[in-house]
Short mmCIF file of C-alpha atoms in Angstrom, two decimals:
data_model
loop_
_atom_site.label_atom_id
_atom_site.label_comp_id
_atom_site.label_asym_id
_atom_site.label_seq_id
_atom_site.Cartn_x
_atom_site.Cartn_y
_atom_site.Cartn_z
CA MET A 8 114.79 86.25 121.83
CA HIS A 9 112.31 88.74 123.31
CA ASP A 10 108.69 87.49 123.32
CA ARG A 11 107.55 90.47 121.23
CA ALA A 12 110.18 89.69 118.56
CA VAL A 13 108.95 86.10 118.44
CA ASP A 14 105.39 87.42 118.09
CA PHE A 15 106.47 89.70 115.24
CA ARG A 16 108.23 86.88 113.40
CA GLU A 17 105.11 84.71 113.73
CA ARG A 18 102.83 87.50 112.51
CA VAL A 19 104.96 88.05 109.41
CA ARG A 20 104.89 84.32 108.70
CA ASP A 21 101.12 84.09 109.23
CA ARG A 22 100.14 87.25 107.36
CA HIS A 23 102.70 87.26 104.56
CA GLY A 24 104.12 83.75 104.35
CA LEU A 25 107.60 85.11 104.92
CA ASP A 26 110.24 83.91 107.37
CA VAL A 27 112.19 86.95 108.54
CA GLU A 28 115.57 86.62 110.21
CA VAL A 29 115.22 88.55 113.44
CA GLU A 30 118.51 89.54 115.03
CA THR A 31 118.71 90.60 118.65
CA PHE A 32 121.14 92.95 120.32
CA PRO A 33 121.15 93.02 124.13
CA GLU A 34 122.62 96.55 124.12
CA GLY A 35 119.44 97.73 122.39
CA THR A 36 118.50 99.34 119.12
CA LYS A 37 116.21 102.13 120.35
CA THR A 38 117.71 104.90 118.24
CA ALA A 39 118.76 104.76 114.60
CA GLU A 40 122.35 105.35 115.67
CA ASP A 41 122.18 102.49 118.20
CA ALA A 42 120.69 100.17 115.61
CA ALA A 43 123.26 101.07 112.94
CA ALA A 44 126.12 100.53 115.39
CA ALA A 45 124.71 97.17 116.51
CA VAL A 46 124.02 95.93 112.98
CA GLY A 47 127.17 97.41 111.45
CA CYS A 48 125.43 99.37 108.72
CA ASP A 49 124.97 102.97 107.64
CA VAL A 50 122.46 104.94 109.75
CA GLY A 51 120.59 105.63 106.50
CA GLN A 52 119.77 101.91 106.27
CA ILE A 53 117.76 101.97 109.48
CA ALA A 54 114.05 101.99 108.66
CA SER A 55 112.44 103.71 111.64
CA SER A 56 108.67 103.29 111.99
CA LEU A 57 107.17 106.48 113.34
CA MET A 58 103.51 107.08 114.14
CA PHE A 59 101.93 110.44 113.37
CA ASP A 60 98.57 111.93 114.23
CA ALA A 61 97.20 113.92 111.31
CA ASP A 62 94.00 115.67 112.36
CA GLY A 63 93.05 112.69 114.51
CA ASP A 64 94.01 110.01 111.98
CA LEU A 65 97.07 107.87 112.62
CA VAL A 66 99.59 107.09 109.90
CA VAL A 67 102.87 105.20 109.88
CA VAL A 68 105.93 106.80 108.31
CA VAL A 69 108.88 104.47 107.76
CA THR A 70 111.83 106.81 107.47
CA SER A 71 115.55 106.46 107.06
CA GLY A 72 117.45 106.85 110.30
CA ALA A 73 119.40 109.61 108.56
CA ASN A 74 116.28 111.72 108.01
CA ARG A 75 113.72 113.62 110.03
CA VAL A 76 110.10 113.75 108.96
CA ASP A 77 108.96 117.23 107.94
CA GLU A 78 105.61 117.33 109.76
CA SER A 79 104.26 120.23 107.69
CA ARG A 80 105.12 118.41 104.45
CA LEU A 81 103.44 115.26 105.80
CA ALA A 82 100.31 117.20 106.79
CA SER A 83 100.17 118.79 103.35
CA ARG A 84 100.60 115.40 101.68
CA LEU A 85 97.72 114.02 103.76
CA GLY A 86 95.47 117.05 103.30
CA ALA A 87 95.56 117.64 107.06
CA SER A 88 95.89 120.92 108.89
CA ALA A 89 98.68 119.49 111.07
CA ALA A 90 100.65 116.34 111.77
CA SER A 91 102.58 115.50 114.93
CA MET A 92 104.09 112.48 116.60
CA ALA A 93 101.46 110.27 118.22
CA ASP A 94 101.78 109.71 121.95
CA PRO A 95 103.30 106.43 123.18
CA GLU A 96 100.08 105.18 124.81
CA THR A 97 98.08 105.68 121.62
CA ILE A 98 100.78 103.95 119.59
CA ARG A 99 100.73 100.91 121.87
CA GLU A 100 96.92 100.76 121.93
CA VAL A 101 96.39 101.18 118.19
CA VAL A 102 99.28 99.31 116.57
CA GLY A 103 99.99 96.83 119.36
CA TRP A 104 103.68 97.66 119.61
CA SER A 105 105.61 99.99 121.92
CA ILE A 106 107.89 102.78 120.73
CA GLY A 107 111.44 101.62 120.22
CA GLY A 108 110.19 98.35 118.75
CA VAL A 109 107.41 99.35 116.33
CA PRO A 110 107.86 97.33 113.14
CA PRO A 111 106.88 98.73 109.73
CA LEU A 112 104.21 96.06 109.21
CA CYS A 113 101.95 93.64 111.08
CA HIS A 114 100.15 96.25 113.13
CA ASP A 115 96.92 95.56 115.01
CA ALA A 116 95.15 98.32 113.05
CA ASP A 117 95.06 98.80 109.29
CA LEU A 118 96.80 102.16 108.93
CA PRO A 119 98.25 103.96 105.92
CA VAL A 120 102.00 103.41 105.66
CA TYR A 121 104.36 105.87 103.96
CA LEU A 122 107.90 104.86 103.02
CA ASP A 123 110.78 107.34 102.86
CA ASP A 124 111.98 107.36 99.25
CA SER A 125 115.62 107.57 100.35
CA LEU A 126 115.40 104.00 101.71
CA LEU A 127 115.06 102.75 98.13
CA ALA A 128 118.72 103.64 97.52
CA TYR A 129 119.78 100.61 99.60
CA ASP A 130 119.71 96.91 98.80
CA THR A 131 118.87 96.10 102.43
CA VAL A 132 117.39 98.11 105.27
CA TRP A 133 116.97 97.15 108.92
CA ALA A 134 113.69 97.65 110.77
CA ALA A 135 112.44 97.09 114.30
CA ALA A 136 111.08 93.61 114.95
CA GLY A 137 108.69 94.20 117.85
CA ALA A 138 111.19 94.90 120.64
CA PRO A 139 113.84 97.56 121.31
CA THR A 140 116.52 94.87 121.08
CA ALA A 141 115.38 93.24 117.81
CA VAL A 142 115.69 94.15 114.12
CA PHE A 143 115.30 92.37 110.81
CA PRO A 144 116.82 92.93 107.36
CA ILE A 145 114.60 93.43 104.32
CA ALA A 146 114.88 94.78 100.79
CA PRO A 147 113.12 98.17 100.65
CA SER A 148 111.02 97.08 97.67
CA ASP A 149 109.83 94.05 99.66
CA LEU A 150 109.04 96.29 102.61
CA GLU A 151 107.07 98.60 100.33
CA ALA A 152 105.03 95.69 98.97
CA LEU A 153 104.43 93.88 102.27
CA ALA A 154 103.43 97.05 104.13
CA GLY A 155 101.32 98.33 101.24
CA ALA A 156 103.34 101.52 101.56
CA THR A 157 103.20 104.67 99.50
CA VAL A 158 106.68 106.00 98.69
CA VAL A 159 107.08 109.67 99.64
CA GLU A 160 109.72 112.30 100.29
CA VAL A 161 109.80 112.91 104.02
#
């Protein structure tokens, strides 16, 4: 297992007292489509963690792989003039994870987390586990609670 996936699993155990079952896929799970194909689930069950810059403040949006985040809706929700994807270097520096493997929780910084309401339609969703080859299954309601997420329409 990739070192970053091991680190993620340990962080979840230390911070939340939960043992997550990380699964690895050598072919990679960088895109929602890749992850769904590797896991054998619907692309809507992929919980992609995306970082946005809203007027200089970073937020995490955990969205279904079947959806795109409406940046103007997000900015409005946050009371910001604009929201756009954060750059990869900032993401790595602030949350401690690199794009393609950013998990929905256990970040280095305490950032607001927003959860796509469409993920709640599933019993299980799959999220990145610290590396582009690793994912873990979780019930959306558990993800919401562990991440301290606010459920929103994206």
